[in-house]
mmCIF file of C-alpha atoms and ligand atoms in Angstrom:
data_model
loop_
_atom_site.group_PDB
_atom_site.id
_atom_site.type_symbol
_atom_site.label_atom_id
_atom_site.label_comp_id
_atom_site.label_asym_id
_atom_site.label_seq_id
_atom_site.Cartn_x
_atom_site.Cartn_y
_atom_site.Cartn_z
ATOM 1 C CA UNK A 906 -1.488 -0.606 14.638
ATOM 2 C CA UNK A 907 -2.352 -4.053 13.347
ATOM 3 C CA UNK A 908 -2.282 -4.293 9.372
ATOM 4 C CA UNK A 909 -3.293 -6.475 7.354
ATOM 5 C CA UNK A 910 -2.242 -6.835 3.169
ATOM 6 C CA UNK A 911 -4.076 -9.086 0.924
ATOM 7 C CA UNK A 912 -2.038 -9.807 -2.938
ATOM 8 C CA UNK A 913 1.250 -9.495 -3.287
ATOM 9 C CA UNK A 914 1.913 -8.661 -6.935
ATOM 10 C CA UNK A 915 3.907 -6.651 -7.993
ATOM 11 C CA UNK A 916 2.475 -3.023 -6.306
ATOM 12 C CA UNK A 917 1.054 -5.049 -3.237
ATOM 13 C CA UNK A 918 4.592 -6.891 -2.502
ATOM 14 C CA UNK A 919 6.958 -3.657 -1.925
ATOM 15 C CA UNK A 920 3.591 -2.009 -0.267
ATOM 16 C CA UNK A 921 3.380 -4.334 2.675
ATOM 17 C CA UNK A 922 6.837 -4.327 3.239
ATOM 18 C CA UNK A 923 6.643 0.024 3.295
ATOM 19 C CA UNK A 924 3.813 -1.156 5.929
ATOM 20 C CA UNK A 925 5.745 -3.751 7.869
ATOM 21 C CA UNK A 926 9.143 -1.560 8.284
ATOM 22 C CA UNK A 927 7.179 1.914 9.035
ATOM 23 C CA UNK A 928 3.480 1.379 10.279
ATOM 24 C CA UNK A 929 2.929 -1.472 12.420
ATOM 25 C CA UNK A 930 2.876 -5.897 12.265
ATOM 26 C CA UNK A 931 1.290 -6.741 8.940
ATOM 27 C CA UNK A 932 -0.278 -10.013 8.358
ATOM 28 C CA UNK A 933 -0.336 -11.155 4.471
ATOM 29 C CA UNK A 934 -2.415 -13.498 2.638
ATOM 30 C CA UNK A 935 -1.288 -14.176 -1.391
ATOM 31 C CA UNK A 936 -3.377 -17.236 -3.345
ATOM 32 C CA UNK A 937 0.427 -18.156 -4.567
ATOM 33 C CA UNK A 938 1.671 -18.654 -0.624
ATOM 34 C CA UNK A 939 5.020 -19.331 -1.924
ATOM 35 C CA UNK A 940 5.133 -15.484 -2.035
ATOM 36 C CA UNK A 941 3.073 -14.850 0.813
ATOM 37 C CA UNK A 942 6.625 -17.274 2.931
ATOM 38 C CA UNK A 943 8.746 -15.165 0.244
ATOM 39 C CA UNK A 944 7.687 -11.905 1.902
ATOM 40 C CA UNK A 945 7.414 -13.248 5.743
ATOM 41 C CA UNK A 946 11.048 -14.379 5.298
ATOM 42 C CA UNK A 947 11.827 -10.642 3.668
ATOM 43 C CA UNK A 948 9.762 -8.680 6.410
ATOM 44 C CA UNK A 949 9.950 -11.104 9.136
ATOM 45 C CA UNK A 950 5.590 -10.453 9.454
ATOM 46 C CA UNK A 951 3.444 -13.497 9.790
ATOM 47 C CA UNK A 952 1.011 -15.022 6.905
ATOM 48 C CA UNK A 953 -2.287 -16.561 6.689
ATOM 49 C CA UNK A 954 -4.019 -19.269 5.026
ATOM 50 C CA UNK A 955 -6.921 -17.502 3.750
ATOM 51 C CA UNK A 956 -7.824 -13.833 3.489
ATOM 52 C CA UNK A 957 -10.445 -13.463 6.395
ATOM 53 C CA UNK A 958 -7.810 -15.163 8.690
ATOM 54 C CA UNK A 959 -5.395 -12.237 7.622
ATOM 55 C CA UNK A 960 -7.689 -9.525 8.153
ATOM 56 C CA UNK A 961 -9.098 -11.194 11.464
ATOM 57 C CA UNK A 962 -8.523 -8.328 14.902
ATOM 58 C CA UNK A 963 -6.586 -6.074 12.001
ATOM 59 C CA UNK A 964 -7.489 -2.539 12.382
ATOM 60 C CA UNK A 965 -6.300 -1.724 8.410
ATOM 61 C CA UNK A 966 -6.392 -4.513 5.768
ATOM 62 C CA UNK A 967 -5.380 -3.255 2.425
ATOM 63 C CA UNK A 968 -6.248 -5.188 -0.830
ATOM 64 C CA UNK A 969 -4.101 -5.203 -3.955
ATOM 65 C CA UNK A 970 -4.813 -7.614 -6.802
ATOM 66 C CA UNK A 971 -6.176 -7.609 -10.174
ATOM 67 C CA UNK A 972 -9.626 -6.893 -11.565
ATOM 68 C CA UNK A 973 -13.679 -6.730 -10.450
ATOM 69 C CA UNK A 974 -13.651 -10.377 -9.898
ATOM 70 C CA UNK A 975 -10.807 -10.863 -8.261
ATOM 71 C CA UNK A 976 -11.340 -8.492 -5.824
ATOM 72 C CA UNK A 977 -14.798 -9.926 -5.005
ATOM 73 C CA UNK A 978 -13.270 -13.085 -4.507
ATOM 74 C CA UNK A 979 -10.928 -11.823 -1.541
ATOM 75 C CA UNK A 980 -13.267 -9.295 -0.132
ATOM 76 C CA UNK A 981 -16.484 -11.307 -0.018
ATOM 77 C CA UNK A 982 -18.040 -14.585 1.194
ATOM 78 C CA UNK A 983 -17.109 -16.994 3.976
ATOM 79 C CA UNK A 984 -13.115 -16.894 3.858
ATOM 80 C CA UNK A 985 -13.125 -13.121 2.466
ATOM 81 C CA UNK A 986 -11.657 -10.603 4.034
ATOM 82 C CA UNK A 987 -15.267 -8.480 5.263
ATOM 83 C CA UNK A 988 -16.065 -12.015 6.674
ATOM 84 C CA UNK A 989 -12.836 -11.547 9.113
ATOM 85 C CA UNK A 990 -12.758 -8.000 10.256
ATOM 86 C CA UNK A 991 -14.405 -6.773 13.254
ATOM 87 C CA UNK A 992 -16.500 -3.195 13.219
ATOM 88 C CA UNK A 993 -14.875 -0.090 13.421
ATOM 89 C CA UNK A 994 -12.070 -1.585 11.285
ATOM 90 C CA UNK A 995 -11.068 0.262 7.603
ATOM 91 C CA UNK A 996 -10.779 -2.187 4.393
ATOM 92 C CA UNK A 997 -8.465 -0.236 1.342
ATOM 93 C CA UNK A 998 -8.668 -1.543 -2.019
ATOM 94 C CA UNK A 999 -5.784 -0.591 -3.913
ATOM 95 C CA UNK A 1000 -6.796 -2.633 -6.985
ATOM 96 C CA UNK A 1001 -7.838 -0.796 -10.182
ATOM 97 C CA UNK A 1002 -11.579 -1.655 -10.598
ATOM 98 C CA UNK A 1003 -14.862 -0.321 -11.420
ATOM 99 C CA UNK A 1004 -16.794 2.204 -9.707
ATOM 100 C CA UNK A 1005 -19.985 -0.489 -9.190
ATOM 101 C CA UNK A 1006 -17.513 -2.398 -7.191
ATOM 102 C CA UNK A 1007 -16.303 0.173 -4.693
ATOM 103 C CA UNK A 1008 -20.321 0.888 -3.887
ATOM 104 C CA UNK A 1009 -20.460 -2.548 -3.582
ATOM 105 C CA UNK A 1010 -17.770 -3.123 -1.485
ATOM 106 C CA UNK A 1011 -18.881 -0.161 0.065
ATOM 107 C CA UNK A 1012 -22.499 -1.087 1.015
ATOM 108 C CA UNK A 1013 -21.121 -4.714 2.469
ATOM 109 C CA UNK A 1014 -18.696 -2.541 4.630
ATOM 110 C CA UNK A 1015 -21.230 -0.515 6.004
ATOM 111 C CA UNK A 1016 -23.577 -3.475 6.693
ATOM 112 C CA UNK A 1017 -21.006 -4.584 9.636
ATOM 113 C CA UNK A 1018 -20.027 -1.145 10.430
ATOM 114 C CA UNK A 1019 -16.518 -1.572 8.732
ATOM 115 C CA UNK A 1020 -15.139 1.446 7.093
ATOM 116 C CA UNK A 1021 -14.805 1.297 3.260
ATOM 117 C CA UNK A 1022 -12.026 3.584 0.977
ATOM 118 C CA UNK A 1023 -11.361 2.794 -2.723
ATOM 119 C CA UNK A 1024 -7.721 3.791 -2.845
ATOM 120 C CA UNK A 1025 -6.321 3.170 -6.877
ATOM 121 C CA UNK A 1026 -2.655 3.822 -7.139
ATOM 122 C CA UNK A 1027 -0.425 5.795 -9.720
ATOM 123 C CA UNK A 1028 3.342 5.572 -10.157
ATOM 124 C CA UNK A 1029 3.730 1.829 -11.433
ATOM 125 C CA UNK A 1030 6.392 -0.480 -9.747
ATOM 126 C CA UNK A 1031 9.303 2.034 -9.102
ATOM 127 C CA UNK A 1032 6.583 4.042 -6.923
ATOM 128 C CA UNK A 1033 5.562 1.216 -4.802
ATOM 129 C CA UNK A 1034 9.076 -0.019 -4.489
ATOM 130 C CA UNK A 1035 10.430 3.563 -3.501
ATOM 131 C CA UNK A 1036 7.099 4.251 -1.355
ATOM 132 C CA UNK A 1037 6.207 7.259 -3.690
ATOM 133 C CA UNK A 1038 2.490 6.035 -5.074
ATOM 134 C CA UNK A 1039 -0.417 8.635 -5.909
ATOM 135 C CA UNK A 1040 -3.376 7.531 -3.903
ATOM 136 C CA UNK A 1041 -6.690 8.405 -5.137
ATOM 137 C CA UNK A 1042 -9.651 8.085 -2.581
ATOM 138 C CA UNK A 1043 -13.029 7.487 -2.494
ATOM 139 C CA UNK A 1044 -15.024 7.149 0.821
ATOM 140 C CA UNK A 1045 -15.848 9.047 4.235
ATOM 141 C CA UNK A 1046 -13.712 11.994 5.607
ATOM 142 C CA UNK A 1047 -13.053 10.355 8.882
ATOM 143 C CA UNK A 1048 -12.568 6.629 7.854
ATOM 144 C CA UNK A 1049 -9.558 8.807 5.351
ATOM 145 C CA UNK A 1050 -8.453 10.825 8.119
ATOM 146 C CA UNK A 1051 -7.452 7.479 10.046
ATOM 147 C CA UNK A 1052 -6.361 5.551 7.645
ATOM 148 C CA UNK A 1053 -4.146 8.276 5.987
ATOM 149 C CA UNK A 1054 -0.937 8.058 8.068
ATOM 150 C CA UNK A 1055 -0.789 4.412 7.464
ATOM 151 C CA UNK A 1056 -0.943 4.755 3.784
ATOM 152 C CA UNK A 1057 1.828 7.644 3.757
ATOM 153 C CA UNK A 1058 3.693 4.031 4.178
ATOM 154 C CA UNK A 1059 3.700 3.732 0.521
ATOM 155 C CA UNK A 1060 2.395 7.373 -1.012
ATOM 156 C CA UNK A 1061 3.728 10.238 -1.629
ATOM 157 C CA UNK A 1062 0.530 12.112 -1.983
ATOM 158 C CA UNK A 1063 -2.856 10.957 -0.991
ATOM 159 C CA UNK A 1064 -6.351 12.763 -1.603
ATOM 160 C CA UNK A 1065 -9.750 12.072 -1.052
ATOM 161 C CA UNK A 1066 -11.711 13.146 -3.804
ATOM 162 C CA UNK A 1067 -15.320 12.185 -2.679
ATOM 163 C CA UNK A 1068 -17.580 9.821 -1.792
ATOM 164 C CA UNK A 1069 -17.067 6.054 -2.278
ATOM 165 C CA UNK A 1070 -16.034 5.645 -6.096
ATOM 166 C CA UNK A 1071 -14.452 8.796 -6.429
ATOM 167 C CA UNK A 1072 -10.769 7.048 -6.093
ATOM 168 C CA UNK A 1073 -11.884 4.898 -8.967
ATOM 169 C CA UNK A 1074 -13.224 7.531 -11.412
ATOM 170 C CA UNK A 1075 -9.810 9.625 -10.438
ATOM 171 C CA UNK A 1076 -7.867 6.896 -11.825
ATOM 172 C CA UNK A 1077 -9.741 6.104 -14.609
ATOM 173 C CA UNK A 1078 -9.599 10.196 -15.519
ATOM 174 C CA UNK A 1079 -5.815 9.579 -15.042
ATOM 175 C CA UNK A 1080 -5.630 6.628 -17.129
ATOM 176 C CA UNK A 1081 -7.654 8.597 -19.912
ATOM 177 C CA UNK A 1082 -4.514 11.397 -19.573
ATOM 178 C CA UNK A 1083 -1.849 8.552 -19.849
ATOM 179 C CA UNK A 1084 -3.614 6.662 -23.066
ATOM 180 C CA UNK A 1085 -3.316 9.855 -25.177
ATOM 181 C CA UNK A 1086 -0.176 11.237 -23.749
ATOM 182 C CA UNK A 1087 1.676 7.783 -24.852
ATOM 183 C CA UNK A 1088 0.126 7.735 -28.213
ATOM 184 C CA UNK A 1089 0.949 11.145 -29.187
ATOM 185 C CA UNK A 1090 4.373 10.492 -28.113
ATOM 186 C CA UNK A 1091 4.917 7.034 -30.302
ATOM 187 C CA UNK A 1092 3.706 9.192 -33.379
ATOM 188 C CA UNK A 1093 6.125 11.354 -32.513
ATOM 189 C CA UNK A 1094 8.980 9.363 -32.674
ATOM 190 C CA UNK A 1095 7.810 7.774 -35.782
ATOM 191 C CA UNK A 1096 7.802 10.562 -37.464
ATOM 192 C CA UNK A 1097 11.231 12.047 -36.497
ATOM 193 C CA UNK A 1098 12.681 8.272 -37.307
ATOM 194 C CA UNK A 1099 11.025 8.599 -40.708
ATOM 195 C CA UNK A 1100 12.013 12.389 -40.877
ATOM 196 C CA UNK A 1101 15.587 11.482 -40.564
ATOM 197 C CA UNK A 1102 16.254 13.102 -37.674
ATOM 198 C CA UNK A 1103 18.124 12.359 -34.318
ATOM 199 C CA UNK A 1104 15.533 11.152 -31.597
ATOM 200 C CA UNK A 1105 17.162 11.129 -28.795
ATOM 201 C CA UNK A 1106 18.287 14.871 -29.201
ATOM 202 C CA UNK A 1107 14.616 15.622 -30.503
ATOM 203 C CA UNK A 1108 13.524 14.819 -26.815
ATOM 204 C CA UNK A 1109 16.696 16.101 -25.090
ATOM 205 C CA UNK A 1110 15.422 19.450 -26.472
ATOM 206 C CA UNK A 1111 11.900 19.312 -26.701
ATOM 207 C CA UNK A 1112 11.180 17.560 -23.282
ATOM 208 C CA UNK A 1113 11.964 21.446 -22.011
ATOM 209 C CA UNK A 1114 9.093 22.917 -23.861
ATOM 210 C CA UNK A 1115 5.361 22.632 -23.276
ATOM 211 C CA UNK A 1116 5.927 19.110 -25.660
ATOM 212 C CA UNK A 1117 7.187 17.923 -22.162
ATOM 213 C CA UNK A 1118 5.943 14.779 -19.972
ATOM 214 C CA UNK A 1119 6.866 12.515 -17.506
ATOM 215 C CA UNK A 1120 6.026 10.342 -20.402
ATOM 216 C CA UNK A 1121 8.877 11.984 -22.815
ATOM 217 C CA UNK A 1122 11.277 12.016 -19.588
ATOM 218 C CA UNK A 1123 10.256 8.525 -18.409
ATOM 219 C CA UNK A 1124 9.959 6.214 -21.508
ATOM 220 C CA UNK A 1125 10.928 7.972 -24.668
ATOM 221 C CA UNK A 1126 14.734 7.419 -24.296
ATOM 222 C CA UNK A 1127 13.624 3.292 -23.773
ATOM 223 C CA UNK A 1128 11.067 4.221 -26.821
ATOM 224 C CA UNK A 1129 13.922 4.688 -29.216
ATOM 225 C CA UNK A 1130 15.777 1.466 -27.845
ATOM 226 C CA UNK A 1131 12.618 -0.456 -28.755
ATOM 227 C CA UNK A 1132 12.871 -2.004 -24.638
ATOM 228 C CA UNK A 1133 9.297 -2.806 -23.415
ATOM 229 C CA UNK A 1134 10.153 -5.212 -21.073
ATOM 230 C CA UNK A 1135 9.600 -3.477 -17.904
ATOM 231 C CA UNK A 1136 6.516 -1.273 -16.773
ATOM 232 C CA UNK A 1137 2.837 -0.886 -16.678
ATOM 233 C CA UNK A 1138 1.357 -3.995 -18.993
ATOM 234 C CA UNK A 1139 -0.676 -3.482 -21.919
ATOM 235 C CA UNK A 1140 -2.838 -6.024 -20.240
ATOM 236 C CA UNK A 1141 -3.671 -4.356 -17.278
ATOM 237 C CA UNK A 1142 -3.957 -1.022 -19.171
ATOM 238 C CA UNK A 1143 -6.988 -2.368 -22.004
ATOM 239 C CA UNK A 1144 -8.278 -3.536 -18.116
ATOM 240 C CA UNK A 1145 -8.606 0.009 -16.937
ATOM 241 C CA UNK A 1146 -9.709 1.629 -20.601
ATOM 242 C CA UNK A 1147 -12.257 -0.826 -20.307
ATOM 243 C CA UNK A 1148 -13.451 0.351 -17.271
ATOM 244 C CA UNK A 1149 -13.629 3.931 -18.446
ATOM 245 C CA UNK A 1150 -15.078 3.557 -21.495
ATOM 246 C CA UNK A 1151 -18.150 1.550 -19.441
ATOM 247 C CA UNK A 1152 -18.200 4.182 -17.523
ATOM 248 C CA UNK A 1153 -18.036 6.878 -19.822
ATOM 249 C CA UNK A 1154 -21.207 5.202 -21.341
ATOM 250 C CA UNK A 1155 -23.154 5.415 -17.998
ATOM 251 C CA UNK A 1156 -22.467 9.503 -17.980
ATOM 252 C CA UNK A 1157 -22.769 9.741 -21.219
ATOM 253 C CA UNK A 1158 -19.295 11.230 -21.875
ATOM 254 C CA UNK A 1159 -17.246 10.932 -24.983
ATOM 255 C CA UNK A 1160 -13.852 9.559 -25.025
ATOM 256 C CA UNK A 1161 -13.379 9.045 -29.072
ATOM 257 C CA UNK A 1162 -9.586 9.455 -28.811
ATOM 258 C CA UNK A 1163 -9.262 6.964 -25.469
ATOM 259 C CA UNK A 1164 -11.668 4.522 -28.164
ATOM 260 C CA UNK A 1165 -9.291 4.899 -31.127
ATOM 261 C CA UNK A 1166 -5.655 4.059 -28.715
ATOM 262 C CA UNK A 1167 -7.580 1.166 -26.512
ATOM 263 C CA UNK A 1168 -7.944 -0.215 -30.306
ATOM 264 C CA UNK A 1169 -4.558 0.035 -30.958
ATOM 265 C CA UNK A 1170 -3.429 -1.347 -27.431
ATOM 266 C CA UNK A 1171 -6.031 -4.719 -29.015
ATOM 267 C CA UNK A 1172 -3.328 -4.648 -31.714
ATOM 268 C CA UNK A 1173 -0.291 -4.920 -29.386
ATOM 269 C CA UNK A 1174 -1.804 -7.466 -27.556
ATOM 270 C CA UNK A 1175 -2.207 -9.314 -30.922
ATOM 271 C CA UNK A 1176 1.310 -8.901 -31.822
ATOM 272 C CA UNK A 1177 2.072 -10.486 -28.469
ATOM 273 C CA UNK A 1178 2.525 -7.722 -26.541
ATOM 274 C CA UNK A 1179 0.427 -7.877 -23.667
ATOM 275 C CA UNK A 1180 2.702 -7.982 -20.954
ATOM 276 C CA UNK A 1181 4.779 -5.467 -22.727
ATOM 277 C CA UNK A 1182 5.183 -1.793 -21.440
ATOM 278 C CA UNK A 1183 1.973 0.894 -22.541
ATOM 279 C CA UNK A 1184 4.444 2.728 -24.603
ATOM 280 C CA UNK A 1185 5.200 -0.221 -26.698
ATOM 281 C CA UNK A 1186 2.342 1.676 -28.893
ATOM 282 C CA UNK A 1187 5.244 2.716 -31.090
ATOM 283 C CA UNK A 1188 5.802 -0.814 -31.944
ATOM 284 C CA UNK A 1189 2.980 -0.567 -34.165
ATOM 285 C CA UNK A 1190 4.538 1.339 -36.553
ATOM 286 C CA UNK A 1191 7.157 -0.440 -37.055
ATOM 287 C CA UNK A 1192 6.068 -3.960 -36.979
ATOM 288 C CA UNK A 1193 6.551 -5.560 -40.702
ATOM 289 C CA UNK A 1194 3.196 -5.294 -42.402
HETATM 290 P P1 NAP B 2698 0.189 -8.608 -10.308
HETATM 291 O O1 NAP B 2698 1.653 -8.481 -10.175
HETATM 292 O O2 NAP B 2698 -0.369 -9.453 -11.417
HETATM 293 O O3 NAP B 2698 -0.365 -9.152 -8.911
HETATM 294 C C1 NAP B 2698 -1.706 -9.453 -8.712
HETATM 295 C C2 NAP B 2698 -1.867 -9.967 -7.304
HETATM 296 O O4 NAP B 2698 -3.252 -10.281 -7.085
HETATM 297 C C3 NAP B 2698 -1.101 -11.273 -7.034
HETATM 298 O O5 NAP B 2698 -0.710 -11.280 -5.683
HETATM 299 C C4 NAP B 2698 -2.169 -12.344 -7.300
HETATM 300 O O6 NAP B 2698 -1.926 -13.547 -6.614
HETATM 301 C C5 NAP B 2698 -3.380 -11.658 -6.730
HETATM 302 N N1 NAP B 2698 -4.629 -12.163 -7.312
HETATM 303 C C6 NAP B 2698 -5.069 -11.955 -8.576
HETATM 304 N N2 NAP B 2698 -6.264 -12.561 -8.740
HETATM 305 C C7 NAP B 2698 -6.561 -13.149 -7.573
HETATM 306 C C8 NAP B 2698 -7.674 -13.902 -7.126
HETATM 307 N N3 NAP B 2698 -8.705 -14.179 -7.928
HETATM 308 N N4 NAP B 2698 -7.668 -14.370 -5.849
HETATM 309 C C9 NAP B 2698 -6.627 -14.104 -5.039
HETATM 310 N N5 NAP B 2698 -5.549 -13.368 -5.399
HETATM 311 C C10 NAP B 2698 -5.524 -12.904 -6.653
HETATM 312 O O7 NAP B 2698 -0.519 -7.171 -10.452
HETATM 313 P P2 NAP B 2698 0.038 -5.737 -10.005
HETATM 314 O O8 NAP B 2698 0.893 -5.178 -11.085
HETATM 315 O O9 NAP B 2698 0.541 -5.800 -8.612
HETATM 316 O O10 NAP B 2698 -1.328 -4.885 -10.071
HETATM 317 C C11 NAP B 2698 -2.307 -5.012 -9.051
HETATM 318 C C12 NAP B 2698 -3.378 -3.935 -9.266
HETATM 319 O O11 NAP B 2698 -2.768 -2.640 -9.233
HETATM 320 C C13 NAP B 2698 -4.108 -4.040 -10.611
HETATM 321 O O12 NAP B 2698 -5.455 -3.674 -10.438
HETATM 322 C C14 NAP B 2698 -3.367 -3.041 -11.475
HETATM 323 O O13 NAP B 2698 -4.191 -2.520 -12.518
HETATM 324 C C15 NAP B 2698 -3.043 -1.969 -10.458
HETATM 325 N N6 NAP B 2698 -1.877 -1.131 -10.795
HETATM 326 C C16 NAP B 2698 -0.729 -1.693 -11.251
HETATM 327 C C17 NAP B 2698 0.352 -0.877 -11.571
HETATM 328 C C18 NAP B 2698 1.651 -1.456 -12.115
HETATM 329 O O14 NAP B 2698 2.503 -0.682 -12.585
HETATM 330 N N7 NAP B 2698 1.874 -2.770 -12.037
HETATM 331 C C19 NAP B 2698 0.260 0.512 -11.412
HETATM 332 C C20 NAP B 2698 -0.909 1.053 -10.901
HETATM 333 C C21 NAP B 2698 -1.982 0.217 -10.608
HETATM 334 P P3 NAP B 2698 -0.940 -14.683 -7.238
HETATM 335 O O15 NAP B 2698 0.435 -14.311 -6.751
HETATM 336 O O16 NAP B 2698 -1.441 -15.960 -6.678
HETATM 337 O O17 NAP B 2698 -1.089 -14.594 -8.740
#
């Protein structure tokens, strides 16, 4: 199979090497080439100057990079990736981005015959590194069914959920999970710090109750070391609230709670924190008033 992998951040990097090593010859394309001859050397697979010339005769090219826009600006127009691939060929956007998009990107698809999934991924950098993402879909049954063992590359689990879109709107449901789960667990701490009492052997016991999450199991121990240097960005996380909340608008469901913690994740970003882990929402507390 001929593959084809277009930003490599820091998901899409360790993805196209999962590709490279278990699928079939994958041809990259990254804005900053210096990583795009990074990789080659890495993976020994060949790069190209522009994204349509990676994704030209590919059977799979997979997209990873950062919002709406930048998305539209590697998928679409003359040196795009659509503009390179031939019909009966699958494009897979990994990037976390609106629902309008993936009908967009969608429709364009479909206007050369190219198949279309919108593919979001959960489980951060260690999951793309060890090749254990989530993948939610959106799109066709068969355009999933062939594209699915090349994406076991990189997942873990993959599931199509429905029609074009449906990937996105999974992720944003997960992200809506994540934002509360993280802020109930940085009040938490707070108040056992201000309680007096011993955090770490708070979670080492309650973690094996229904108080448990891979939150508690994954950052809480980092939580009480104040260590937010690592991780899923605050950035990127106001990105994909931002998303939902539009989109909660346009179906007119409520998300007061997800309103009240994207807020809060404004305030981290003021206190310089925007590159800083999601759980760094304890930081709040403690920052000097
Ligand atoms: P990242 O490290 O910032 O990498 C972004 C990649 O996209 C880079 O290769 C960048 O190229 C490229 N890019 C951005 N804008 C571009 C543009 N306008 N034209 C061409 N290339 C462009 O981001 P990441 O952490 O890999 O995240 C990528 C996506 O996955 C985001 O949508 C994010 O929300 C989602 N995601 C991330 C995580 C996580 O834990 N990091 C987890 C789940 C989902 P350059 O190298 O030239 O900058």
């Amino acid at each position: 199979m001929k593959l084809a992998f277009i930003g490599l951040g820091v998901m899409g990097y360790p993805m196209a090497g999962h590709l490279q090593r278990k699928v079939g010859a994958v041809r990259v394309y990254n804005r900053t080439a210096a990583k795009a001859d990074k990789w080659c050397g890495e993976y020994g697979g060949e790069s190209a100057p522009t994204p349509a010339e990676a994704a030209a005769g590919r059977d799979l090219v997979m997209l990873c990079v950062g919002n709406d826009d930048d998305v539209r600006q590697v998928a679409l127009g003359g040196s795009g990736a659509l503009a390179g691939m031939a019909p009966g060929s699958i494009l897979i956007d990994h990037t976390t981005a609106s629902v309008s998009l993936a009908r967009e990107l969608g429709a364009a698809a479909a206007e050369r015959g190219i198949g279309f999934l919108d593919a979001p991924v959960s489980g951060g950098q260690a999951g793309a590194e060890n090749g254990k993402l989530t993948i939610m879909i959106g799109g066709e049954e068969e355009t999933f069914a062939r594209a699915e063992p090349a994406l076991a590359a990189y997942a873990a689990f993959s599931k199509r959920l429905g029609p074009v879109g449906s990937g996105q709107l999974a992720k944003m449901v997960n992200q809506i999970c994540i934002a509360g789960v993280v802020q109930g667990l940085a009040e938490a701490l707070n108040f056992a710090a201000r309680a007096g009492l011993d955090g770490e052997a708070v979670i080492e016991t309650i973690s094996r109750g229904a108080a448990g999450s891979w939150q508690m199991s994954n950052r809480g121990e980092t939580m009480l070391r104040d260590e937010y240097d690592f991780g899923f960005a605050v950035d990127w996380m106001r990105k994909d609230l931002g998303i939902a909340m539009e989109e909660a608008g346009r179906i007119g469901a409520e998300l007061p709670i997800t309103a009240i913690i994207d807020n809060f994740y404004a305030e981290v970003q003021q206190m310089g924190g925007g590159r800083w882990d999601t759980s760094s929402l304890l930081r709040r507390f403690t920052r000097p008033s």
